[in-house]
XYZ file of C-alpha atoms in Angstrom:
611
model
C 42.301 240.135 -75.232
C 40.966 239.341 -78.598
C 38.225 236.362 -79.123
C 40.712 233.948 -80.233
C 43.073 234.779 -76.795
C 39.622 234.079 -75.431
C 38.816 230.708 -76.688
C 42.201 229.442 -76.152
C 41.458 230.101 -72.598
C 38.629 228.519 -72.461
C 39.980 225.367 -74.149
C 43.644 225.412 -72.019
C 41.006 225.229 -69.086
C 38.924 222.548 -70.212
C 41.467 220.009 -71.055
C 42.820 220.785 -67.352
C 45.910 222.977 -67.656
C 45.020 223.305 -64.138
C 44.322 220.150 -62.794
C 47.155 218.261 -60.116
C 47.526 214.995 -62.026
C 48.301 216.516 -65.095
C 51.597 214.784 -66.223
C 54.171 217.557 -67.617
C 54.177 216.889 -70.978
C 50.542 217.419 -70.878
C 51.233 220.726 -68.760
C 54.429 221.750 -70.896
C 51.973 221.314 -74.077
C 49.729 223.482 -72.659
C 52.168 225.921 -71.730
C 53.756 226.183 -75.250
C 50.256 226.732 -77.034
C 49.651 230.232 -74.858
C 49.874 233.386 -77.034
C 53.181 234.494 -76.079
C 51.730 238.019 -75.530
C 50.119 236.753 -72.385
C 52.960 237.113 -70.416
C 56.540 238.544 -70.512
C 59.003 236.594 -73.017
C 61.457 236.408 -70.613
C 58.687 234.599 -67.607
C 57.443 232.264 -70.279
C 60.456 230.711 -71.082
C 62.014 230.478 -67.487
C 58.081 228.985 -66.539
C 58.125 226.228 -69.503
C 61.750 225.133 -68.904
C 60.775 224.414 -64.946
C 57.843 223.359 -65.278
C 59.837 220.170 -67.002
C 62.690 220.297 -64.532
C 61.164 220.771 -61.147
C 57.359 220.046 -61.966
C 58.143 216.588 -62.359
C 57.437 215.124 -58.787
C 53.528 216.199 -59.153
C 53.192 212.956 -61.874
C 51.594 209.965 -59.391
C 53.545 207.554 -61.786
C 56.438 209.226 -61.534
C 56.733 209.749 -57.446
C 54.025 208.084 -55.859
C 56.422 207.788 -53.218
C 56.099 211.443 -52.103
C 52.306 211.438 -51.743
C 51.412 208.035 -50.323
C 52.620 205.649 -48.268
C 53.259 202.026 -47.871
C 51.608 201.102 -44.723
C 49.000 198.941 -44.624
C 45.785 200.208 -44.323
C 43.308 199.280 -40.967
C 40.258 200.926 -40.527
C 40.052 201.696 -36.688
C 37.569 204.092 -35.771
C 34.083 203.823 -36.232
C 33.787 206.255 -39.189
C 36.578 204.226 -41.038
C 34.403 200.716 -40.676
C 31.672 202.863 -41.998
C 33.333 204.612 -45.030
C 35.313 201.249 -45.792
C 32.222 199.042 -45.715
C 31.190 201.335 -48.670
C 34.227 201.207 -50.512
C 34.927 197.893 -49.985
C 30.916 197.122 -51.638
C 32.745 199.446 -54.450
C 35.753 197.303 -54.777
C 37.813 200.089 -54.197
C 41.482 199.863 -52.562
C 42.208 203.379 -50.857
C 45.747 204.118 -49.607
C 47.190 206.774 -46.981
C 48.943 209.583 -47.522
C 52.385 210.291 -47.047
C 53.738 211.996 -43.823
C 54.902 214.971 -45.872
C 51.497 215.476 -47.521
C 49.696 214.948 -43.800
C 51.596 217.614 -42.147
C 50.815 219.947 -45.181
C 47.072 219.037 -45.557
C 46.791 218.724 -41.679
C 47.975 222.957 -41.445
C 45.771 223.991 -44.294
C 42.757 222.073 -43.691
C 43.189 222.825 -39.313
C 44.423 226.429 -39.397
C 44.395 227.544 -42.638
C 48.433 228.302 -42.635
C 51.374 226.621 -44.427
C 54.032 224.572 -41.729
C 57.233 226.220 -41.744
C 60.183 224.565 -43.195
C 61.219 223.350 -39.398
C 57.833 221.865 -38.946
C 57.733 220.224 -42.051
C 61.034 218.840 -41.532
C 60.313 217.593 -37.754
C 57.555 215.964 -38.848
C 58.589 214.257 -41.838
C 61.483 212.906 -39.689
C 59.674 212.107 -36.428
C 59.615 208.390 -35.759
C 56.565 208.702 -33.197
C 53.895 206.282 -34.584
C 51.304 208.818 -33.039
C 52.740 211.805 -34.878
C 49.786 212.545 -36.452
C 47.287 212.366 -33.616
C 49.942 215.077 -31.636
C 50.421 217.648 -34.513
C 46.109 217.133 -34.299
C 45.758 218.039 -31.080
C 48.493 220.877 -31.134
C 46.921 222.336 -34.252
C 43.626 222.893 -32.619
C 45.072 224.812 -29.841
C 46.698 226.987 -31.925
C 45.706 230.470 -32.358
C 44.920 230.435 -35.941
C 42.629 227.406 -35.474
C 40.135 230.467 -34.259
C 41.237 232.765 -37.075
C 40.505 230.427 -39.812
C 37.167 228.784 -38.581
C 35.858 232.468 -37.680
C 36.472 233.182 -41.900
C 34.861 229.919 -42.339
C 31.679 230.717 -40.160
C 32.096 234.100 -41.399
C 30.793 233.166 -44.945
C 27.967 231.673 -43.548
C 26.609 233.951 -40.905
C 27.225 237.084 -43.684
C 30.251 238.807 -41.736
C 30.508 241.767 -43.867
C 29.643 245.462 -43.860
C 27.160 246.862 -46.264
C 26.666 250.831 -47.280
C 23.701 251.982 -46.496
C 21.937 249.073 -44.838
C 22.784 245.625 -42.921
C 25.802 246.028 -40.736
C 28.179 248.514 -40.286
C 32.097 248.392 -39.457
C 31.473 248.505 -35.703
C 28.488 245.695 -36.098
C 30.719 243.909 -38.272
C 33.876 244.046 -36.059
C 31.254 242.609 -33.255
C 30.232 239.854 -34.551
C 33.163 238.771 -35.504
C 34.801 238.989 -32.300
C 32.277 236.484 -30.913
C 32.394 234.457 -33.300
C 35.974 234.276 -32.796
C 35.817 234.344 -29.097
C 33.309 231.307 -29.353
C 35.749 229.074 -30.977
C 38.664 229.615 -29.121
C 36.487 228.628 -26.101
C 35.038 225.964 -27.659
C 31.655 226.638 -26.645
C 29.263 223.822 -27.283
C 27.601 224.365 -30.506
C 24.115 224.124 -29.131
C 25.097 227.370 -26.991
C 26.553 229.124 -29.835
C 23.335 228.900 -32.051
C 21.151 229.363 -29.136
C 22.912 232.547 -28.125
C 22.434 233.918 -31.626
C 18.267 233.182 -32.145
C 17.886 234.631 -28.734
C 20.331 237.283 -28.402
C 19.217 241.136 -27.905
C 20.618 244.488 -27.465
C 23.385 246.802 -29.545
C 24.358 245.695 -32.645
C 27.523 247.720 -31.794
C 28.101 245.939 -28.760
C 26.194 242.334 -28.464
C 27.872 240.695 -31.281
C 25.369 237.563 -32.202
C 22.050 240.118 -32.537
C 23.677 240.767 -35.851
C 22.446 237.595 -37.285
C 19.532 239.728 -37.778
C 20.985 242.185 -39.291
C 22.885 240.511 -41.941
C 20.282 238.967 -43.347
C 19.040 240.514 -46.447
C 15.531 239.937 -46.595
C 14.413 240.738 -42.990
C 11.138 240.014 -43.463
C 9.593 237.545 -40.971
C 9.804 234.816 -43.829
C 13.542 235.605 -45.091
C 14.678 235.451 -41.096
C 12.498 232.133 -41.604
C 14.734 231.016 -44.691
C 18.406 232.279 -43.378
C 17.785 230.312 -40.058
C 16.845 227.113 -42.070
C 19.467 227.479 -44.819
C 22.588 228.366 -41.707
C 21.491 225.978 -39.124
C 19.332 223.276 -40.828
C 21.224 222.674 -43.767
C 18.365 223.276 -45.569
C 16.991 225.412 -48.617
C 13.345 227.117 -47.784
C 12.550 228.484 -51.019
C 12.205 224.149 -51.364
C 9.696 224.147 -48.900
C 5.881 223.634 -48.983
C 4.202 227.417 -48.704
C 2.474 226.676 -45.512
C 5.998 224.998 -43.837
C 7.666 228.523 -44.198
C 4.718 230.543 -43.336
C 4.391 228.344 -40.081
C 8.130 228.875 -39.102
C 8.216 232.561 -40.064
C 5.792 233.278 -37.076
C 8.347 232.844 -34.661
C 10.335 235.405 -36.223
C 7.431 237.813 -36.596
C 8.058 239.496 -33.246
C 12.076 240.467 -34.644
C 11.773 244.374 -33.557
C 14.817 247.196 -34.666
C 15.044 250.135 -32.783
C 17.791 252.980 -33.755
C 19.961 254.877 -31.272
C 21.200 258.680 -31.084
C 24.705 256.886 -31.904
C 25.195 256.934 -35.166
C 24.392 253.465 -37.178
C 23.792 251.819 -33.803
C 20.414 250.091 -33.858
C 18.935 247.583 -30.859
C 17.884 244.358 -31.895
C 15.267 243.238 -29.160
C 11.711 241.286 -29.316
C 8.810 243.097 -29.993
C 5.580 241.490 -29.106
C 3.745 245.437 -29.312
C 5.491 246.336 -32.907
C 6.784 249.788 -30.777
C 9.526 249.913 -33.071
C 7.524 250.107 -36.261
C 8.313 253.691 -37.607
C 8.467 254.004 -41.615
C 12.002 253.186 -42.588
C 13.375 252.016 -39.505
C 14.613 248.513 -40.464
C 17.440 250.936 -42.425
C 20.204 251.989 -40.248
C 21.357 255.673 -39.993
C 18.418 257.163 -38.608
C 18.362 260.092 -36.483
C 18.145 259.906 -32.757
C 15.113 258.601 -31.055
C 13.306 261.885 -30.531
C 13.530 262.816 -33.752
C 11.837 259.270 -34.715
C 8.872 260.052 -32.161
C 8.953 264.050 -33.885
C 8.610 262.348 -36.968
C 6.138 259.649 -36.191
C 4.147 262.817 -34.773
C 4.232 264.625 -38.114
C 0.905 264.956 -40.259
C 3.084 263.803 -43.406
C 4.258 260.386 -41.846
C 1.852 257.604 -41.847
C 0.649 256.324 -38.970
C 1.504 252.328 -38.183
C -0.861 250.950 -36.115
C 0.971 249.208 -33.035
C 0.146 245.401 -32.256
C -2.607 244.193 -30.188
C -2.358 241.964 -27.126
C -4.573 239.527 -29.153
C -3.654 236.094 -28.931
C -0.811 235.142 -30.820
C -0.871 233.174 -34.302
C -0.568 229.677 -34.337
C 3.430 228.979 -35.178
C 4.571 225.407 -36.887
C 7.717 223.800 -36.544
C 9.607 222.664 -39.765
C 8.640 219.200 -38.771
C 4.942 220.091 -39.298
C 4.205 220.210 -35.418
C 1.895 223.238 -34.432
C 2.387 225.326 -31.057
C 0.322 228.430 -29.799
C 2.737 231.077 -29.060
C 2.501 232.575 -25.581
C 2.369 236.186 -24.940
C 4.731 236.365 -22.513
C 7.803 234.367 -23.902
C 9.767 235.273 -26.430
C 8.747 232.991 -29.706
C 12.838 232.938 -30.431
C 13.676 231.444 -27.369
C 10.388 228.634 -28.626
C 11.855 227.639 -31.820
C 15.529 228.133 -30.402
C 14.502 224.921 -28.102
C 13.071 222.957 -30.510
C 15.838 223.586 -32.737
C 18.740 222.599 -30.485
C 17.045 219.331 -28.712
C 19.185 216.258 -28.797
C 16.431 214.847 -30.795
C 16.214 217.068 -33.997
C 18.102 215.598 -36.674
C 17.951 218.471 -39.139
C 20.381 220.533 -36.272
C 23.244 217.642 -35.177
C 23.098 216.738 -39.058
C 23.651 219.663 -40.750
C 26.591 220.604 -38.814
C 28.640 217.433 -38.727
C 27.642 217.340 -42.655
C 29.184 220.861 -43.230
C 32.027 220.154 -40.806
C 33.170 216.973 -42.945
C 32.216 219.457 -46.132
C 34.963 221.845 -44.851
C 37.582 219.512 -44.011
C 37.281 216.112 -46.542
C 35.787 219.023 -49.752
C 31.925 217.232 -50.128
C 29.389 216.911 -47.458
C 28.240 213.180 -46.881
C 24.780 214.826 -48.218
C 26.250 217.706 -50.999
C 25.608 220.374 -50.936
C 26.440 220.856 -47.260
C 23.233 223.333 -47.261
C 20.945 221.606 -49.497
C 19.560 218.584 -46.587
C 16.366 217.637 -48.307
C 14.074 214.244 -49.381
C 15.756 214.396 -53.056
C 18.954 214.828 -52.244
C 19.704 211.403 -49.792
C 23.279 211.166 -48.067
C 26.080 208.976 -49.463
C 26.323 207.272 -46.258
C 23.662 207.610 -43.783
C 25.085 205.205 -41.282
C 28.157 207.744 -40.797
C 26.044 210.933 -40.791
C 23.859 209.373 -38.038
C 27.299 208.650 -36.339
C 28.633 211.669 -36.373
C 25.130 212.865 -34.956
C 25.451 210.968 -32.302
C 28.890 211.574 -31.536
C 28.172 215.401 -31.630
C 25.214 214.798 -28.887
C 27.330 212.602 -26.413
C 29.864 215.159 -26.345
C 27.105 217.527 -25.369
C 28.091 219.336 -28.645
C 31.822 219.730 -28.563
C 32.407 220.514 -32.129
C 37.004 220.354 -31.372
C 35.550 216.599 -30.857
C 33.913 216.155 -34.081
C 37.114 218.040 -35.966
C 39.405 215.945 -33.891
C 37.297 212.210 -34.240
C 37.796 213.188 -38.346
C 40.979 214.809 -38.662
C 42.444 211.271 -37.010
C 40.274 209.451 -39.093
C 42.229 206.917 -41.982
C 39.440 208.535 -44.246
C 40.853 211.867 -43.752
C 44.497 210.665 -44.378
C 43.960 209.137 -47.541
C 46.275 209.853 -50.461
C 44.775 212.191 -53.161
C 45.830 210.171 -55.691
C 42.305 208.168 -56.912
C 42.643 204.743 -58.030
C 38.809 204.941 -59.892
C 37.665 208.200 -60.944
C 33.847 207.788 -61.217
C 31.059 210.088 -59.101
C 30.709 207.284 -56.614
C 34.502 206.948 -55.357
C 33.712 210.634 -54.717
C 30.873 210.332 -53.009
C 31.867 207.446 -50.785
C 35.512 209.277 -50.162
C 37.742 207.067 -51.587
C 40.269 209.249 -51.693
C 40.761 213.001 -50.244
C 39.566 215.644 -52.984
C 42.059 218.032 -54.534
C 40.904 221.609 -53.625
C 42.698 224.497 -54.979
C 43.541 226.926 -51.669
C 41.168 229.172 -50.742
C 41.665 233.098 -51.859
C 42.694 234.345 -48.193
C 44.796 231.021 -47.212
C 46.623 231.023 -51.064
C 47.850 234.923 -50.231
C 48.961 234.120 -46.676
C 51.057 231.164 -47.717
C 52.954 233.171 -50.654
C 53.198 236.063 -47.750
C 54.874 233.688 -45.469
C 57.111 232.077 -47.610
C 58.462 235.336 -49.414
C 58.444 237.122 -46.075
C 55.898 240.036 -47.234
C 52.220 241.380 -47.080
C 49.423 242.978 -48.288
C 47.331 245.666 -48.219
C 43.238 245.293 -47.694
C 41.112 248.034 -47.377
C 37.176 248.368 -47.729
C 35.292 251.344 -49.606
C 33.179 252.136 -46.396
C 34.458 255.542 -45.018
C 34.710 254.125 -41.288
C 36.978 252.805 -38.934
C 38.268 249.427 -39.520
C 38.746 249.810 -43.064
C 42.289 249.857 -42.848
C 44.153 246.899 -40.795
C 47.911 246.331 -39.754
C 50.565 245.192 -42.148
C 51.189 241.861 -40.915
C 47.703 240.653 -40.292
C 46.720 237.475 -42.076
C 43.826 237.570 -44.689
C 42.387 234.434 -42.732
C 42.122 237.219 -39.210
C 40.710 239.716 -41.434
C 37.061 240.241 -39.259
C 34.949 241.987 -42.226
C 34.143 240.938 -45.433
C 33.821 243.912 -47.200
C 38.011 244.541 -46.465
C 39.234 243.435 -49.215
C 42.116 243.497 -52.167
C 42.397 242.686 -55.899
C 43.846 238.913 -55.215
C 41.046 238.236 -52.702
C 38.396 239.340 -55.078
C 40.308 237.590 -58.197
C 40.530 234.553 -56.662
C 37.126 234.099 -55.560
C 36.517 235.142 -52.191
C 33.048 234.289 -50.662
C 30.686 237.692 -51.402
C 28.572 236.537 -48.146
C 25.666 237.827 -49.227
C 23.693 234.874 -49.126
C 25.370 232.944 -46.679
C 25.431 229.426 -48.960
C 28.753 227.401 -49.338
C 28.880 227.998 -53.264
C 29.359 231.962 -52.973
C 33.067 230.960 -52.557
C 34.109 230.068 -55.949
C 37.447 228.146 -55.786
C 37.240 226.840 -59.515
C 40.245 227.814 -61.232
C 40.242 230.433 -64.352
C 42.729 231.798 -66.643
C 43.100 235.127 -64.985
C 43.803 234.134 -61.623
C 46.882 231.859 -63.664
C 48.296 234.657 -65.459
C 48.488 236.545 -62.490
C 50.521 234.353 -60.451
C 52.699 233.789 -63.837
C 53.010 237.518 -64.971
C 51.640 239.468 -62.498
C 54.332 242.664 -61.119
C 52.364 242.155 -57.641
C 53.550 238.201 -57.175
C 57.244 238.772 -59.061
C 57.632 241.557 -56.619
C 56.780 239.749 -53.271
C 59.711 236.783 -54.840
C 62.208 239.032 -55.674
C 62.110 241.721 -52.565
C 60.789 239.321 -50.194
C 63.364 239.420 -47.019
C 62.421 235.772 -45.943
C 62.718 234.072 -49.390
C 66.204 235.950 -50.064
C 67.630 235.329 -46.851
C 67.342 231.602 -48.153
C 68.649 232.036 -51.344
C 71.366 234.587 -49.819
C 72.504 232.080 -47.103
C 75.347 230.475 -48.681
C 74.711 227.173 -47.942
C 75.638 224.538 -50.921
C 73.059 224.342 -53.668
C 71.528 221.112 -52.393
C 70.932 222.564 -49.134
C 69.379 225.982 -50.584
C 67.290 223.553 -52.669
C 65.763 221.633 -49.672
C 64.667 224.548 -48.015
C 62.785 225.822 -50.695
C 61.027 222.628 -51.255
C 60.144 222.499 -47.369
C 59.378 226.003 -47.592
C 56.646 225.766 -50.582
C 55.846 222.550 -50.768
C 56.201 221.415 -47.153
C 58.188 218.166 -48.427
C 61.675 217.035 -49.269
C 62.624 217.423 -53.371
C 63.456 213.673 -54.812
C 67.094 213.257 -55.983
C 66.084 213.866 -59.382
C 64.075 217.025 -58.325
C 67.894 218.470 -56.626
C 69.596 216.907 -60.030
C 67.005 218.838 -62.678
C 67.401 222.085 -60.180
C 71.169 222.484 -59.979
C 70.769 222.434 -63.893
C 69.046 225.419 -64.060
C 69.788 228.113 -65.406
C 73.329 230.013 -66.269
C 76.307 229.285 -63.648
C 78.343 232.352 -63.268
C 82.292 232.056 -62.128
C 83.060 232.812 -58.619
C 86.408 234.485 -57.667
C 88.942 232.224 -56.926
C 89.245 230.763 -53.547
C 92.654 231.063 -52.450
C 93.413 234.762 -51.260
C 96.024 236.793 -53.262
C 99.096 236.559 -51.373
C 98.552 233.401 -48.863
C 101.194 230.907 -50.742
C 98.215 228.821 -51.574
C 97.540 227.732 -54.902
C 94.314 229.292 -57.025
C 91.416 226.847 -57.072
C 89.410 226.658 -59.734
C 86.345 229.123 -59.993
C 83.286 228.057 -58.569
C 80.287 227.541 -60.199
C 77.574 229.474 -58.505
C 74.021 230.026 -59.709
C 72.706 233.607 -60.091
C 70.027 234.984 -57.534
C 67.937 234.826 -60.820
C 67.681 231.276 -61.347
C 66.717 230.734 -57.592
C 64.056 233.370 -57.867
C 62.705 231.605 -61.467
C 62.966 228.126 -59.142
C 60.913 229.606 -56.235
C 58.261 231.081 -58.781
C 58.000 227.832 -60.458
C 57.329 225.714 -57.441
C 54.655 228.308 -56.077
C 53.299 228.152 -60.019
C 52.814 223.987 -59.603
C 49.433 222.502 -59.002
C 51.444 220.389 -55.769
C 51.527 224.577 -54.148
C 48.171 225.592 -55.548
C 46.025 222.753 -54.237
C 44.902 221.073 -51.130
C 46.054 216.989 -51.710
């Protein structure tokens, strides 16, 4: 692309070719001034003539309708009084979603996954007042509520294998699996963190002692800094000198011991410094006699084991100093500090980055940056959320479940003010475009197809079934072009921002004119046995709109999509021969025109964002 392609980009995506609210003269306008040799001829024209038939219903003046609805609006849990009280200081007027967006947001946001056309429709016509609070609690017993959460922890505790040092497929595959097998059994989250500062043994077969391993800096201070930054919320390289040097102590005694078995290394606490052979924080040594042959040789340098002097004076983040006994663990030490009912860096920073995950901005943002300078929006609802997370002796399903029913979480999209404190105060819920992994999965499941992810490590795992979800996919370095395109979290540093889901021009061209999305609409089994089905054109039209956008199409949105494109003559009805008169041909519209009005609807901001 030439500089000029290259500043048109830039200025389409400035003036929000992208963004949800975008009326579609605004978006039509936009599409007309692209080069036409960024995308096929053909594609271009089918996209612009769409966009103003069938893109219509994303305007909020146009079909507020669909997206909100007209109850009246009650706060009744504590975090509502708390979030309205705020608003209400703001003299903002917030208003609820509609039933159609809820079931939609409620999948994405819960399990990562689109509903099916049945659930949307069940849903949206259910006249249970408590709808919401049962599709809730199903949702969170579904499997994929463990799939998705297990990617989202996965970004944060650096689930990925690394060539030649950190993990390895095996350790990868490990650590995943109890992660995974953590949430499905819901195990308190004081446990969970606990069993990971502690843990020792195999990093091929005790799954939380890679913590340790992940990490890139493994020095006593970057353990120090990873453990702050994951399970504090907070940023180290913030901290006063002597606060880090004080909390690195307990980490000093971190020892890595490699196996005969090949990458395997043992993760265990070494008070002695036994395991301190040159190069042995790398995994892939050789076996363990060939590490004491080698620490034997003349040529390798002697490392002086520890004493049994007495131990260095540690210091808690909160500037309280403890002398470290010899015969305990200093893990297990800070572990109980950390997880005590009365530290509010630990119940904060994970109710902060569970409300980050599901309502898009922590009550103090960024979910990992908890610090003097950077003050919550609402302190009153942190604190209760805090406390909610302690009385339920850490049941984190309770904290999703006490939000997801929350009116703040049901909120339309649709902001009446747009100024930085309606955001911060959650005035209304935060358009999000869809995450790399859950954006491929939904076009896989409506089209019917999949993809392939593979990783450049030459190991098992690298390759995983067809029909596996990118949301299930355990290691971070398995991969495909999409994923990477469409910013997938690199987890190497195990902050929220390393997952980049700000849209750019390339990832748009490539669901306009890309041979890998056209493919999955025209050959996918699912979408053509829809448009194959012979049902009447409204009918085929409903389905697709429940099928993409999880919602029924307006009357105007059926009118505008029976127009579309170029009616072909059926035969005649009557057969030859049965004394009948001929009808008159049929009008029928060609498998084309379907596939142009699929493509369109998964082009729309409505399919691309969380609202």
């Amino acid at each position: 692309m030439n500089e000029d392609g290259r500043n048109h980009e830039r200025a389409v995506e400035a003036r929000g070719a992208g963004d949800v609210g975008a009326s579609p003269g605004v978006r039509l306008r936009l599409l007309l001034e692209l080069p036409p040799s960024s995308m096929k001829q053909a594609l271009w024209i089918a996209m612009v003539a769409l966009q103003m038939a069938v893109g219509r219903a994303a305007t909020p003046e146009k079909g507020t309708d669909v997206f909100e609805s007209s109850a009246p609006l009650t706060p009744e849990s504590q975090i509502d009084k708390l979030v309205f009280v705020k608003l209400s200081e703001l003299n903002l007027q917030p208003v609820l979603c509609s039933d159609a967006v809820f079931v939609r947001r409620a999948f994405l946001d819960v399990i990562g996954t689109l509903p099916t056309a049945k659930e949307a429709r069940q849903f949206i016509q259910d006249k249970d007042p408590s709808k919401r609070r049962v599709l809730i609690d199903r949702l969170l017993e579904r499997d994929e509520f463990a799939d998705y959460w297990a990617m989202k922890w996965g970004d944060v505790l650096r689930i990925k294998a690394e060539f030649p040092v950190n993990l390895w497929p095996n350790a990868a595959q490990a650590y995943h699996r109890w992660v995974r097998a953590s949430i499905a059994e819901n195990k308190p989250y004081d446990k969970f963190v606990r069993e990971m500062l502690t843990a020792s043994g195999s990093n091929f077969r005790v799954g939380p002692v890679n913590f340790y391993r992940a990490i890139q800096n493994r020095t006593p201070e970057g353990i120090a800094g990873a453990v702050a930054l994951t399970f504090m919320g907070a940023r180290a390289d913030s901290w006063p000198k002597d606060r880090v040097a004080g909390m690195a102590v307990f980490f000093s005694q971190v020892g890595y011991k490699p196996t005969s078995e090949w990458k395997e290394e043992h993760v265990f606490w070494d008070p002695l410094g036994t395991s301190a052979v040159p190069g042995n924080s790398a995994p892939g040594r050789a076996a363990v006699t060939a590490i004491g042959q080698a620490s034997n040789s003349v040529a390798q340098p002697a490392i002086p084991p520890r004493t049994n002097d007495a131990p260095p004076e540690a210091m808690f983040p909160d500037g309280t100093k403890v002398k470290l006994s010899p015969d305990r663990d200093p893990r297990e030490v800070f572990a109980d500090w950390l997880v005590t009912s009365q530290n509010p860096w630990f119940r904060r920073s994970v109710v902060n980055r569970v409300w980050a995950w599901l309502l898009g901005r922590g009550i103090f943002h960024e979910p990992d940056d908890f610090r003097v300078g950077n003050p919550p929006s609402n302190l009153a609802l942190l604190n209760h959320l805090a406390q909610e997370l302690v009385a339920s002796r850490y049941d984190l399903k309770r904290t999703y479940r006490s939000i997801l029913n929350s009116k703040t979480y049901q909120l339309s999209s649709m902001p009446r003010v747009t100024s930085s404190q309606a955001e911060a105060n959650f005035a209304s819920y935060p358009l999000r475009r869809l995450d790399a992994e859950v954006l491929i999965d939904a076009i896989n499941k409506i089209t019917g197809t999949t993809d392939l992810y593979t990783s450049p490590i030459p190991e098992p795992f690298t390759y995983i079934p067809e029909d596996k979800p990118a949301i299930a996919i355990a290691d971070g370095s398995i991969t495909s072009p999409f994923l990477a395109l469409f910013g997938r979290s690199a987890r190497a540093t195990g902050m929220e921002n390393e997952r980049n889901n700000r849209p750019v021009p390339a990832q748009w061209l490539h669901l306009l004119n890309s041979s890998h999305i056209q493919r999955k609409l025209e050959q996918g089994p699912k979408l053509r046995t829809i448009i194959d089905s012979g049902r009447k054109q409204s009918e085929i039209i409903e389905e697709l709109y429940l099928t993409i956008l999880s919602r029924f199409p307006t009357p105007e949105e059926v009118k505008n999509a029976e127009a579309y494109g170029q009616a072909q003559p059926a035969k005649p009805a009557a057969a030859v021969g049965s004394g009948k008169p001929a009808q008159q041909p049929i009008k029928v519209k060609r498998r084309e025109d379907w596939v142009d009005i699929a493509w369109s609807l998964i082009n729309s901001s409505e399919f691309l964002y969380r609202h």
